[in-house]
Amino acid sequence: MKKVSKFSREILLFLGALLFLSPVYIMFVNSFKTRAEMYENVLALPQELTFEYYAGAMHRMNFITAFGNSLFITIVSIIFIVTLSSMTAWMLARTNNKLSKIIFMTFIATMLIPFQTIMMPLLQLMDQIMRATGIPMLNTRGGLIFMHIGFNSSMAVFLYHGFVKSIPKSLEEAATIDGCTKFGTFWRVVFPMLKPITVTVIILNVIQIWNDFLLPSLVLTSTNLRTIPLSTFYFFGEFTIQWNMAMAGLTLTVIPVVIFYIFAQRHIIKGIGEGAVK
Amino acid sequence: MKLRKNKGWFILFTVPLLIIFTTVVLIPFVMGIYYSFFRWDGIGANPMTFVGLENYTRLFGDNRFLDSAWLTVKFTILSLISVNVIALTFALLVTTKLRTVNAARAMFFMPNLIGGLILGYIWQFIFSDAFRIMGELTGFETLFFNWLLSPDYALYALVFVFTWQMAGYMMIIYITGIQGIPNDVIEASTIDGASYWDRLRKIIFPLLMPAFTICLFLTLSFGFKIYDVNLSLTGGGPINSTELFALHIYNEIFGYSRYGYGQAKAVVFFIIVAAVTLSQVYMTKRREVEM
C-alpha cells in the first residue's frame, strides 16, 4: 500500500514538472502546424512534421549570423571578464592597504546602480570617445564587448575576491621564494586553484550576456551585428505576427540554451546557488 | 626597490580593468547626475538648458510617472508573494526522498535560463491563442481569455510570467537552505510525534530565515528592475496599464526625447533601488549577528 502511494507521488511530481514546462511544449508543437491546425487545437501534436516555418524563421531572423554574433560576443567578453577580474581581485585581496580597500568597495557599491540610470550618459560618453579618438565604440562588436566587461566585472571581482580570501597564502609565497614573478605566480599557482569560482563566474555571465537585450539594442544599429535577442525583437516587430513561424523562431533561440543546460546542468545549479548566497 | 616593484605589479594587474570599469560605469554615473539638472532633447546641436532641481520637482505632478511608480510597487509586491510561495513549495517538493526529484528540479529551473525577452514572446502566444482555445474547450471562459488585452488583467499576466521565470531560481536558494538543516533535528521531531505541518512551522521555517531574506530581497530587486519581459509581453500596454518603472524611463528618454527629465527619473530609480538593497544588507547583517 505504501509503495503504491510513493509511486503515485513520483508520477505526480513528474507530471507537475511537465505541466510547468507546458509553455515550452506549446511553443514547440505549434512551430510545425498550419494556421488551420493551430486554430483547431493548440495543444495537440502536429499532424505532420514540416520544417517550412523553421526555414522561413531562420531566413527572416538571419539566425546563423545572429547566433554567430551572440556566440562571439559572449565568449570574448567572458574571456576578458575572467582574466581581468581574477587578476584584479587577487591583487586587491592580497594587498592590504587603503587604496585596494577603496577600489574594492567601489566595485561593490556600483552593483547597486540599475542599468537604466547609466544607459543614456553611457551612450553620450561612447559617442564623445568615438569622436575624440576615432575608436569605434558604438555599433561594433568590440565596443559592446568593452561595455559587457565593464558591467559584469563588479560581480566577478566580488566572487573572486571572496574566494581568494579563503585560500592559503603559503603556496604563493613559496612560488615567490622560488623566483617566480607575480605574473608567473598568479597564472601558474593561483589561477588553477580558482577553478571552482571561475566556473561559477562563467556560468553567471553566459546567462547574463547571452540573454541581454537592452545594452545591445542601444549599442548595435547595423542589421548584420544583431545578437539573438535583438533579431528576435526585430523579427516580432517587423512583420505582422504569423504565429507558427514565430514559434519556430522562438524554438530556434531556445535550442542553444537547452543544449547548454543539458551539458552544464550541475554547474549551473551550483553556480546560481553560490552567486546568489554571497 | 621591492616596494616599487610591487607597486608596478599592482598597477599592471588592476589598471586594465579599472580603466574599462571607470569608462563604462563610474563616469556615466556621474554624467547622469549632471544631465538630470538640464533640459535637453538629446540632439547634440541643440542647447542644454540648466534648470536646477526643476526636473525633480516636476516629478511630483507627473501622473504617468506616479502611475508607473504605483504599478511597479503593486507588481513587485504581488510577485514577491507568488514567486516565493511557489519557489518554497517547489523546494519542499524536490527535497523529499522521491526518485524523480532531480529531473523535477532541473525542469523547474529551466525557464530561468531562457531570456526574459523570449519568455515574454512565448507567453504572448499562450495568452492570445492557447488561452482562448483552452477557454473554448473547457468552458472556463471567465478565466481563459486574453489577459493581455485587458487593462485590469495585463499586470497579473506580467506577475504570472515573472513568477514562471523566477520561481526556479529562488527554489535553488531555498533548497540550499533546506539541505543545511541538520537531519537529527527533523528526526527528533518525528520521533516526538510532530506532524508535517508542525515541523514546517516550528522547525523548517525558522531555520530557513536566511534563505527567506535572500529570496525576498532578490525578488524585490529583480521585480523592481523588470524590463525585458515587460517589453515583449505587454510593451507597457494596454493604455499604459503595465508600463513599469524601467520601461517608463526608457520611453521618457528615448521615446519622448526628454533626456534631462528622463535622466532625473533614472536617478530617482537608482536611489530607490539602492535604498531597498542597502536595507537588505543591513537586515541580513543584523540577523547574522543574532545567529
Coordinates of C-alpha atoms in Angstrom, one line a residue:
Chain A
M1 CA 0.0 0.0 0.0
K2 CA 2.7 2.4 1.0
K3 CA 4.7 1.5 -2.1
V4 CA 1.8 2.4 -4.4
S5 CA 1.3 5.8 -2.8
K6 CA 5.0 6.5 -3.1
F7 CA 4.9 5.5 -6.8
S8 CA 1.9 7.7 -7.5
R9 CA 3.7 10.6 -5.7
E10 CA 6.7 10.1 -8.0
I11 CA 4.4 10.3 -11.0
L12 CA 2.5 13.3 -9.7
L13 CA 5.7 15.3 -9.1
F14 CA 7.0 14.4 -12.6
L15 CA 3.7 15.3 -14.2
G16 CA 3.6 18.6 -12.2
A17 CA 7.0 19.5 -13.6
L18 CA 5.9 18.6 -17.1
L19 CA 2.9 20.8 -16.7
F20 CA 5.1 23.6 -15.5
L21 CA 7.1 23.4 -18.8
S22 CA 4.0 23.1 -20.9
P23 CA 4.6 26.6 -22.5
V24 CA 7.8 25.2 -24.0
Y25 CA 5.7 22.2 -25.3
I26 CA 3.1 24.6 -26.8
M27 CA 5.8 26.6 -28.4
F28 CA 7.4 23.5 -29.9
V29 CA 4.3 21.7 -31.3
N30 CA 2.9 24.9 -32.8
S31 CA 6.1 25.6 -34.8
F32 CA 5.0 22.7 -37.1
K33 CA 1.3 23.5 -37.5
T34 CA -0.6 25.2 -40.3
R35 CA -2.8 28.0 -39.2
A36 CA -5.9 25.9 -39.6
E37 CA -4.4 23.1 -37.5
M38 CA -3.4 25.7 -34.8
Y39 CA -6.9 27.0 -34.6
E40 CA -8.4 23.6 -34.3
N41 CA -6.3 22.7 -31.2
V42 CA -3.2 24.5 -29.9
L43 CA -2.4 21.7 -27.6
A44 CA -2.4 18.7 -30.0
L45 CA 0.6 17.2 -31.6
P46 CA 1.2 18.3 -35.2
Q47 CA -0.2 16.1 -38.0
E48 CA 3.0 16.2 -39.9
L49 CA 6.5 17.4 -39.4
T50 CA 7.2 20.3 -41.8
F51 CA 10.3 22.4 -41.4
E52 CA 8.9 25.1 -43.7
Y53 CA 8.4 27.6 -40.8
Y54 CA 11.8 26.9 -39.5
A55 CA 13.3 27.8 -42.9
G56 CA 11.3 30.9 -43.0
A57 CA 12.2 32.0 -39.5
M58 CA 15.9 31.3 -40.0
H59 CA 15.9 33.4 -43.1
R60 CA 13.9 36.3 -41.6
M61 CA 15.8 36.3 -38.3
N62 CA 19.1 35.9 -40.1
F63 CA 19.6 33.3 -37.5
I64 CA 23.0 31.9 -38.4
T65 CA 24.6 35.4 -38.3
A66 CA 22.8 36.3 -35.1
F67 CA 23.9 33.0 -33.5
G68 CA 27.5 33.7 -34.6
N69 CA 27.3 37.3 -33.2
S70 CA 25.9 36.1 -29.8
L71 CA 28.5 33.3 -29.6
F72 CA 31.4 35.6 -30.4
I73 CA 30.3 38.4 -28.1
T74 CA 29.6 36.1 -25.2
I75 CA 32.8 34.1 -25.5
V76 CA 35.2 37.0 -26.0
S77 CA 33.5 39.1 -23.2
I78 CA 33.8 36.2 -20.8
I79 CA 37.5 35.5 -21.6
F80 CA 38.2 39.2 -20.7
I81 CA 36.0 39.2 -17.6
V82 CA 37.6 36.0 -16.2
T83 CA 41.1 37.2 -17.0
L84 CA 40.9 40.8 -15.8
S85 CA 38.6 40.2 -12.8
S86 CA 40.6 37.4 -11.4
M87 CA 43.8 39.3 -11.7
T88 CA 42.3 42.4 -10.1
A89 CA 40.5 40.5 -7.4
W90 CA 43.7 38.6 -6.4
M91 CA 45.8 41.8 -6.3
L92 CA 43.1 43.6 -4.2
A93 CA 42.7 40.7 -1.8
R94 CA 46.5 40.3 -1.3
T95 CA 47.3 44.0 -1.0
N96 CA 46.4 45.2 2.4
N97 CA 46.2 49.0 2.1
K98 CA 43.7 51.7 1.9
L99 CA 43.7 52.1 -1.8
S100 CA 42.9 48.5 -2.5
K101 CA 40.1 48.7 0.0
I102 CA 38.6 51.8 -1.6
I103 CA 38.8 50.2 -5.1
F104 CA 37.1 47.0 -3.8
M105 CA 34.3 49.0 -2.1
T106 CA 33.8 51.0 -5.3
F107 CA 33.2 47.8 -7.2
I108 CA 30.7 46.6 -4.7
A109 CA 28.9 49.9 -4.3
T110 CA 28.3 50.2 -8.1
M111 CA 26.5 46.9 -8.1
L112 CA 23.6 48.9 -6.8
I113 CA 23.3 51.0 -9.9
P114 CA 20.5 49.9 -12.2
F115 CA 21.4 49.8 -15.9
Q116 CA 18.7 52.4 -16.7
T117 CA 20.5 55.0 -14.6
I118 CA 23.6 54.8 -16.7
M119 CA 22.4 53.9 -20.2
M120 CA 21.9 57.4 -21.7
P121 CA 25.1 59.1 -20.4
L122 CA 27.0 55.9 -21.4
L123 CA 25.9 56.3 -25.0
Q124 CA 26.9 60.0 -24.8
L125 CA 30.3 59.2 -23.4
M126 CA 30.9 56.5 -26.0
D127 CA 29.9 58.9 -28.7
Q128 CA 32.3 61.5 -27.4
I129 CA 35.2 59.0 -27.2
M130 CA 34.5 57.9 -30.7
R131 CA 34.6 61.5 -32.0
A132 CA 37.7 62.4 -29.9
T133 CA 39.9 59.3 -30.6
G134 CA 38.3 57.7 -33.6
I135 CA 37.9 54.4 -31.8
P136 CA 34.6 52.9 -32.9
M137 CA 32.8 52.3 -29.6
L138 CA 29.2 52.3 -30.9
N139 CA 27.8 49.9 -33.4
T140 CA 30.7 47.5 -33.2
R141 CA 31.1 44.1 -31.5
G142 CA 34.3 45.3 -29.9
G143 CA 32.5 48.3 -28.3
L144 CA 29.7 46.1 -27.0
I145 CA 32.2 43.6 -25.5
F146 CA 34.0 46.5 -23.8
M147 CA 30.8 47.5 -22.2
H148 CA 29.8 44.0 -21.2
I149 CA 33.2 43.7 -19.4
G150 CA 32.6 47.0 -17.6
F151 CA 29.1 46.0 -16.4
N152 CA 29.8 42.4 -15.4
S153 CA 33.2 42.8 -13.8
S154 CA 32.0 44.0 -10.4
M155 CA 30.2 40.8 -9.6
A156 CA 33.1 38.7 -10.9
V157 CA 35.6 40.7 -8.8
F158 CA 33.4 40.3 -5.8
L159 CA 33.1 36.5 -6.2
Y160 CA 36.9 36.1 -6.9
H161 CA 37.8 38.3 -4.0
G162 CA 35.8 36.2 -1.6
F163 CA 37.3 33.0 -2.9
V164 CA 40.9 34.3 -2.8
K165 CA 40.4 35.2 0.8
S166 CA 39.6 31.6 1.6
I167 CA 42.7 30.0 0.0
P168 CA 46.1 29.9 1.9
K169 CA 48.9 32.3 1.1
S170 CA 51.7 29.8 1.7
L171 CA 51.8 28.3 -1.9
E172 CA 52.1 31.8 -3.4
E173 CA 54.9 32.7 -1.0
A174 CA 56.7 29.5 -1.8
A175 CA 56.5 30.3 -5.5
T176 CA 57.8 33.8 -4.9
I177 CA 60.7 32.5 -3.0
D178 CA 61.5 30.1 -5.9
G179 CA 61.9 33.2 -8.0
C180 CA 58.5 33.3 -9.7
T181 CA 57.3 36.8 -10.8
K182 CA 53.9 37.9 -9.6
F183 CA 52.6 37.2 -13.1
G184 CA 54.0 33.7 -13.1
T185 CA 52.8 33.1 -9.5
F186 CA 49.3 34.1 -10.5
W187 CA 48.9 32.1 -13.7
R188 CA 50.8 29.0 -12.6
V189 CA 49.8 28.8 -8.9
V190 CA 46.8 30.9 -8.1
F191 CA 44.6 30.7 -11.2
P192 CA 44.4 26.9 -11.3
M193 CA 43.2 27.0 -7.6
L194 CA 40.4 29.4 -8.6
K195 CA 38.8 26.9 -10.9
P196 CA 35.6 26.3 -8.9
I197 CA 34.7 30.0 -8.7
T198 CA 35.8 30.5 -12.4
V199 CA 33.2 28.0 -13.4
T200 CA 30.6 30.0 -11.4
V201 CA 31.7 33.3 -12.9
I202 CA 31.5 31.8 -16.4
I203 CA 28.0 30.3 -15.9
L204 CA 26.5 33.5 -14.5
N205 CA 28.0 35.6 -17.3
V206 CA 26.9 33.2 -20.1
I207 CA 23.3 33.5 -18.8
Q208 CA 23.6 37.3 -18.4
I209 CA 25.4 38.2 -21.6
W210 CA 23.7 35.7 -23.9
N211 CA 20.2 36.9 -22.9
D212 CA 21.0 40.6 -22.6
F213 CA 18.7 42.7 -24.7
L214 CA 18.8 46.4 -23.6
L215 CA 22.5 47.1 -23.9
P216 CA 23.0 45.6 -27.4
S217 CA 19.8 47.2 -28.6
L218 CA 21.2 50.6 -27.7
V219 CA 24.8 50.0 -28.9
L220 CA 24.2 48.0 -32.2
T221 CA 22.3 49.5 -35.1
S222 CA 23.5 47.5 -38.1
T223 CA 21.4 44.6 -39.1
N224 CA 24.4 42.2 -39.5
L225 CA 25.6 42.8 -36.0
R226 CA 22.4 41.7 -34.2
T227 CA 22.6 39.2 -31.4
I228 CA 19.8 36.6 -30.9
P229 CA 17.6 38.6 -28.5
L230 CA 17.9 41.6 -30.9
S231 CA 17.0 39.7 -34.0
T232 CA 14.1 38.1 -32.1
F233 CA 12.9 41.5 -31.2
Y234 CA 13.0 42.9 -34.7
F235 CA 11.5 39.7 -36.1
F236 CA 8.5 40.3 -33.9
G237 CA 8.4 44.0 -34.7
E238 CA 8.8 44.0 -38.5
F239 CA 6.1 41.5 -39.6
T240 CA 2.5 41.0 -38.6
I241 CA 2.8 38.0 -36.4
Q242 CA 2.5 34.7 -38.1
W243 CA 2.4 32.6 -35.0
N244 CA 3.7 29.3 -36.5
M245 CA 6.7 31.0 -37.9
A246 CA 7.2 33.0 -34.7
M247 CA 7.1 29.8 -32.7
A248 CA 9.7 28.2 -35.0
G249 CA 11.9 31.3 -34.5
L250 CA 11.5 31.1 -30.7
T251 CA 12.2 27.4 -30.7
L252 CA 15.4 28.1 -32.6
T253 CA 16.5 30.6 -29.9
V254 CA 15.7 28.1 -27.1
I255 CA 17.6 25.2 -28.6
P256 CA 21.2 26.5 -27.8
V257 CA 20.0 27.3 -24.3
V258 CA 18.7 23.7 -23.8
I259 CA 21.9 22.2 -25.1
F260 CA 24.0 24.4 -22.8
Y261 CA 21.7 23.4 -19.9
I262 CA 22.0 19.7 -20.6
F263 CA 25.8 19.8 -20.6
A264 CA 26.3 22.2 -17.7
Q265 CA 23.2 21.5 -15.5
R266 CA 25.1 20.6 -12.3
H267 CA 27.5 23.6 -12.6
I268 CA 24.6 25.9 -13.4
I269 CA 22.5 25.0 -10.4
K270 CA 25.6 25.1 -8.1
G271 CA 26.7 28.4 -9.7
I272 CA 23.3 30.1 -9.2
G273 CA 23.3 29.0 -5.6
E274 CA 26.7 30.4 -4.9
G275 CA 26.3 33.5 -6.8
A276 CA 23.1 34.4 -5.0
V277 CA 24.0 33.5 -1.5
K278 CA 27.2 35.6 -1.5
Chain B
M1 CA 63.2 48.8 -4.5
K2 CA 60.9 45.8 -3.7
L3 CA 58.1 48.2 -2.8
R4 CA 58.3 50.0 -6.1
K5 CA 58.3 46.7 -7.9
N6 CA 55.2 45.6 -6.0
K7 CA 53.5 48.8 -7.0
G8 CA 54.3 48.1 -10.6
W9 CA 52.7 44.7 -10.4
F10 CA 49.7 46.2 -8.6
I11 CA 49.2 48.7 -11.5
L12 CA 49.7 46.0 -14.2
F13 CA 47.1 43.7 -12.6
T14 CA 44.4 46.2 -11.8
V15 CA 44.6 49.1 -14.1
P16 CA 43.3 47.5 -17.3
L17 CA 40.0 46.5 -15.6
L18 CA 39.8 49.8 -13.7
I19 CA 40.1 51.8 -17.0
I20 CA 37.2 49.8 -18.5
F21 CA 35.1 49.9 -15.4
T22 CA 35.6 53.7 -15.0
T23 CA 34.7 54.4 -18.6
V24 CA 31.6 52.2 -18.6
V25 CA 30.2 52.6 -15.1
L26 CA 31.7 55.4 -13.0
I27 CA 32.0 58.3 -15.4
P28 CA 28.5 57.7 -17.0
F29 CA 27.0 57.5 -13.5
V30 CA 28.4 61.0 -12.6
M31 CA 27.5 62.3 -16.0
G32 CA 23.9 61.0 -15.4
I33 CA 23.5 63.1 -12.3
Y34 CA 24.8 66.1 -14.1
Y35 CA 22.4 65.6 -17.1
S36 CA 19.5 65.4 -14.7
F37 CA 19.8 69.2 -13.9
F38 CA 19.3 70.1 -17.6
R39 CA 16.6 70.3 -20.1
W40 CA 17.8 68.7 -23.3
D41 CA 16.3 66.7 -26.2
G42 CA 19.3 64.6 -26.9
I43 CA 20.4 66.3 -30.1
G44 CA 24.0 67.4 -29.8
A45 CA 23.5 70.6 -31.8
N46 CA 20.6 71.7 -29.6
P47 CA 21.4 73.7 -26.4
M48 CA 21.2 72.2 -23.0
T49 CA 19.4 74.5 -20.6
F50 CA 20.3 74.4 -16.9
V51 CA 17.1 74.1 -14.9
G52 CA 18.4 73.2 -11.5
L53 CA 16.1 70.9 -9.5
E54 CA 13.1 71.6 -11.7
N55 CA 13.3 68.1 -13.2
Y56 CA 13.0 66.6 -9.8
T57 CA 10.2 68.9 -8.5
R58 CA 8.2 68.2 -11.7
L59 CA 8.1 64.5 -10.9
F60 CA 5.5 65.0 -8.2
G61 CA 3.0 66.4 -10.6
D62 CA 3.7 63.9 -13.3
N63 CA 0.7 61.5 -13.3
R64 CA 2.2 59.0 -15.7
F65 CA 5.3 58.8 -13.6
L66 CA 3.3 58.3 -10.4
D67 CA 1.1 55.7 -12.1
S68 CA 4.1 53.9 -13.2
A69 CA 5.7 54.0 -9.8
W70 CA 2.5 52.7 -8.2
L71 CA 2.2 49.9 -10.8
T72 CA 5.8 48.9 -10.2
V73 CA 5.1 48.7 -6.4
K74 CA 2.0 46.7 -7.0
F75 CA 3.7 44.4 -9.4
T76 CA 6.7 43.9 -7.1
I77 CA 4.5 43.1 -4.1
L78 CA 2.4 40.6 -6.0
S79 CA 5.5 39.0 -7.5
L80 CA 7.2 38.8 -4.1
I81 CA 4.3 36.8 -2.8
S82 CA 3.7 34.5 -5.7
V83 CA 7.4 33.8 -6.6
N84 CA 8.3 32.9 -3.1
V85 CA 5.2 30.8 -2.3
I86 CA 5.8 28.8 -5.4
A87 CA 9.6 28.6 -5.1
L88 CA 9.3 27.4 -1.5
T89 CA 6.6 24.8 -2.5
F90 CA 8.9 23.5 -5.2
A91 CA 11.9 23.4 -2.9
L92 CA 9.9 21.4 -0.3
L93 CA 8.7 19.0 -3.1
V94 CA 12.2 18.3 -4.6
T95 CA 13.9 17.8 -1.2
T96 CA 11.8 14.7 -0.5
K97 CA 13.2 11.3 -1.0
L98 CA 11.4 10.6 -4.3
R99 CA 13.5 9.4 -7.2
T100 CA 12.2 12.0 -9.7
V101 CA 13.3 15.0 -7.7
N102 CA 16.4 15.6 -9.8
A103 CA 14.5 15.7 -13.0
A104 CA 11.8 17.8 -11.5
R105 CA 14.3 20.3 -10.1
A106 CA 16.0 20.6 -13.4
M107 CA 12.7 21.2 -15.1
F108 CA 11.5 23.8 -12.6
F109 CA 14.7 25.8 -13.1
M110 CA 14.7 25.7 -16.9
P111 CA 12.6 28.8 -17.6
N112 CA 15.2 31.0 -15.8
L113 CA 17.8 30.3 -18.5
I114 CA 15.6 31.4 -21.3
G115 CA 16.0 35.2 -21.7
G116 CA 13.2 37.4 -20.5
L117 CA 12.5 38.8 -23.9
I118 CA 12.0 35.4 -25.4
L119 CA 9.8 34.2 -22.5
G120 CA 7.6 37.2 -23.0
Y121 CA 7.0 36.3 -26.6
I122 CA 6.3 32.6 -25.8
W123 CA 3.7 33.8 -23.3
Q124 CA 2.2 36.3 -25.6
F125 CA 1.2 33.4 -27.8
I126 CA -0.1 31.4 -24.9
F127 CA -2.3 34.2 -23.6
S128 CA -3.5 35.3 -27.0
D129 CA -4.1 31.9 -28.7
A130 CA -3.7 29.0 -26.3
F131 CA -5.8 30.7 -23.5
R132 CA -8.7 31.4 -25.9
I133 CA -8.8 27.9 -27.2
M134 CA -8.5 26.4 -23.7
G135 CA -11.4 28.6 -22.7
E136 CA -13.5 27.2 -25.6
L137 CA -12.5 23.7 -24.8
T138 CA -13.1 23.8 -21.1
G139 CA -15.9 26.3 -20.8
F140 CA -14.0 28.4 -18.2
E141 CA -14.1 31.4 -20.4
T142 CA -14.1 33.7 -17.4
L143 CA -10.6 32.6 -16.7
F144 CA -9.1 31.6 -20.0
F145 CA -9.3 34.7 -22.1
N146 CA -6.6 37.0 -23.4
W147 CA -5.4 38.7 -20.3
L148 CA -3.0 40.9 -22.3
L149 CA -5.9 42.9 -23.8
S150 CA -7.5 43.8 -20.5
P151 CA -6.0 46.8 -18.6
D152 CA -7.2 45.1 -15.4
Y153 CA -5.6 41.7 -16.1
A154 CA -2.4 42.6 -18.0
L155 CA -0.5 43.3 -14.9
Y156 CA -1.4 39.9 -13.5
A157 CA -0.2 38.3 -16.7
L158 CA 3.1 40.0 -16.1
V159 CA 3.2 38.7 -12.5
F160 CA 2.3 35.3 -13.8
V161 CA 5.1 35.2 -16.4
F162 CA 7.7 36.7 -14.0
T163 CA 6.8 34.0 -11.4
W164 CA 7.3 31.3 -14.1
Q165 CA 10.7 32.8 -14.8
M166 CA 11.9 33.4 -11.2
A167 CA 10.4 30.5 -9.2
G168 CA 13.1 28.0 -10.2
Y169 CA 15.9 30.5 -9.3
M170 CA 14.5 31.1 -5.8
M171 CA 13.8 27.4 -5.5
I172 CA 17.6 26.7 -5.8
I173 CA 18.3 29.1 -2.9
Y174 CA 15.6 27.5 -0.7
I175 CA 16.9 24.1 -1.5
T176 CA 20.4 25.1 -0.3
G177 CA 18.7 26.4 2.9
I178 CA 16.7 23.2 3.5
Q179 CA 19.7 21.0 2.9
G180 CA 21.6 22.9 5.5
I181 CA 19.1 21.9 8.2
P182 CA 20.6 19.2 10.3
N183 CA 18.9 15.8 9.9
D184 CA 18.8 14.9 13.6
V185 CA 16.6 17.9 14.4
I186 CA 14.0 16.7 11.9
E187 CA 14.3 13.1 13.1
A188 CA 13.9 14.1 16.8
S189 CA 10.7 15.9 16.0
T190 CA 9.4 13.0 14.0
I191 CA 10.0 10.7 17.0
D192 CA 8.3 13.2 19.3
G193 CA 5.3 12.8 17.0
A194 CA 5.3 16.2 15.3
S195 CA 3.0 16.4 12.3
Y196 CA 4.4 17.6 8.9
W197 CA 2.7 21.0 9.4
D198 CA 4.2 21.4 12.9
R199 CA 7.6 20.5 11.6
L200 CA 7.3 23.0 8.8
R201 CA 6.1 25.8 11.1
K202 CA 8.2 25.3 14.1
I203 CA 11.5 23.9 12.7
I204 CA 11.9 24.3 9.0
F205 CA 10.6 27.9 8.5
P206 CA 12.6 29.4 11.4
L207 CA 15.8 27.7 10.2
L208 CA 15.2 29.0 6.7
M209 CA 15.2 32.6 7.8
P210 CA 18.5 33.4 6.0
A211 CA 17.2 31.9 2.8
F212 CA 14.0 33.9 3.1
T213 CA 15.9 37.1 3.5
I214 CA 18.0 36.5 0.4
C215 CA 15.0 35.4 -1.7
L216 CA 12.7 38.2 -0.6
F217 CA 15.2 40.9 -1.5
L218 CA 16.4 39.3 -4.7
T219 CA 12.8 39.1 -5.9
L220 CA 12.3 42.7 -4.7
S221 CA 15.3 43.9 -6.6
F222 CA 14.6 41.8 -9.8
G223 CA 10.9 42.8 -9.7
F224 CA 11.7 46.4 -9.4
K225 CA 14.1 46.4 -12.3
I226 CA 12.0 44.2 -14.7
Y227 CA 12.3 45.3 -18.3
D228 CA 12.7 42.6 -20.9
V229 CA 9.5 40.6 -20.0
N230 CA 7.6 43.9 -19.7
L231 CA 8.7 44.9 -23.2
S232 CA 8.0 41.7 -25.0
L233 CA 4.8 40.6 -23.2
T234 CA 2.8 43.8 -23.0
G235 CA 5.0 46.6 -24.3
G236 CA 3.5 48.7 -21.5
G237 CA 0.0 48.4 -22.8
P238 CA -2.9 48.2 -23.0
I239 CA -3.3 52.0 -22.4
N240 CA -0.1 52.2 -20.3
S241 CA -1.6 49.9 -17.7
T242 CA 1.6 47.9 -17.4
E243 CA 4.3 50.5 -18.1
L244 CA 6.6 49.7 -15.2
F245 CA 9.5 51.9 -14.0
A246 CA 12.3 50.7 -16.2
L247 CA 10.3 50.8 -19.3
H248 CA 8.9 54.2 -18.4
I249 CA 12.4 55.6 -18.0
Y250 CA 13.4 54.2 -21.4
N251 CA 10.3 55.6 -23.1
E252 CA 10.8 59.0 -21.4
I253 CA 14.4 59.3 -22.6
F254 CA 14.5 57.6 -26.0
G255 CA 10.8 57.7 -26.9
Y256 CA 9.9 61.3 -26.0
S257 CA 13.5 62.6 -26.2
R258 CA 13.3 64.2 -22.8
Y259 CA 16.8 63.4 -21.9
G260 CA 17.2 65.6 -18.9
Y261 CA 13.8 64.9 -17.4
G262 CA 14.1 61.1 -18.1
Q263 CA 17.6 61.1 -16.5
A264 CA 16.2 62.7 -13.3
K265 CA 13.7 59.8 -13.2
A266 CA 16.6 57.4 -13.7
V267 CA 18.5 58.9 -10.8
V268 CA 15.4 58.6 -8.6
F269 CA 15.2 55.0 -9.7
F270 CA 18.7 54.5 -8.5
I271 CA 18.0 56.0 -5.2
I272 CA 15.0 53.7 -4.6
V273 CA 16.9 50.5 -5.7
A274 CA 19.9 51.5 -3.6
A275 CA 17.7 52.1 -0.5
V276 CA 16.0 48.8 -0.9
T277 CA 19.2 46.9 -1.4
L278 CA 21.1 48.6 1.4
S279 CA 18.3 47.9 3.9
Q280 CA 18.6 44.2 2.8
V281 CA 22.3 44.2 3.6
Y282 CA 21.6 45.9 6.9
M283 CA 18.9 43.4 7.9
T284 CA 20.9 40.4 6.7
K285 CA 23.9 41.5 8.7
R286 CA 21.8 42.1 11.8
R287 CA 20.4 38.7 11.6
E288 CA 23.8 37.1 11.2
V289 CA 24.9 38.6 14.5
E290 CA 21.8 37.2 16.2
M291 CA 22.5 33.6 15.0

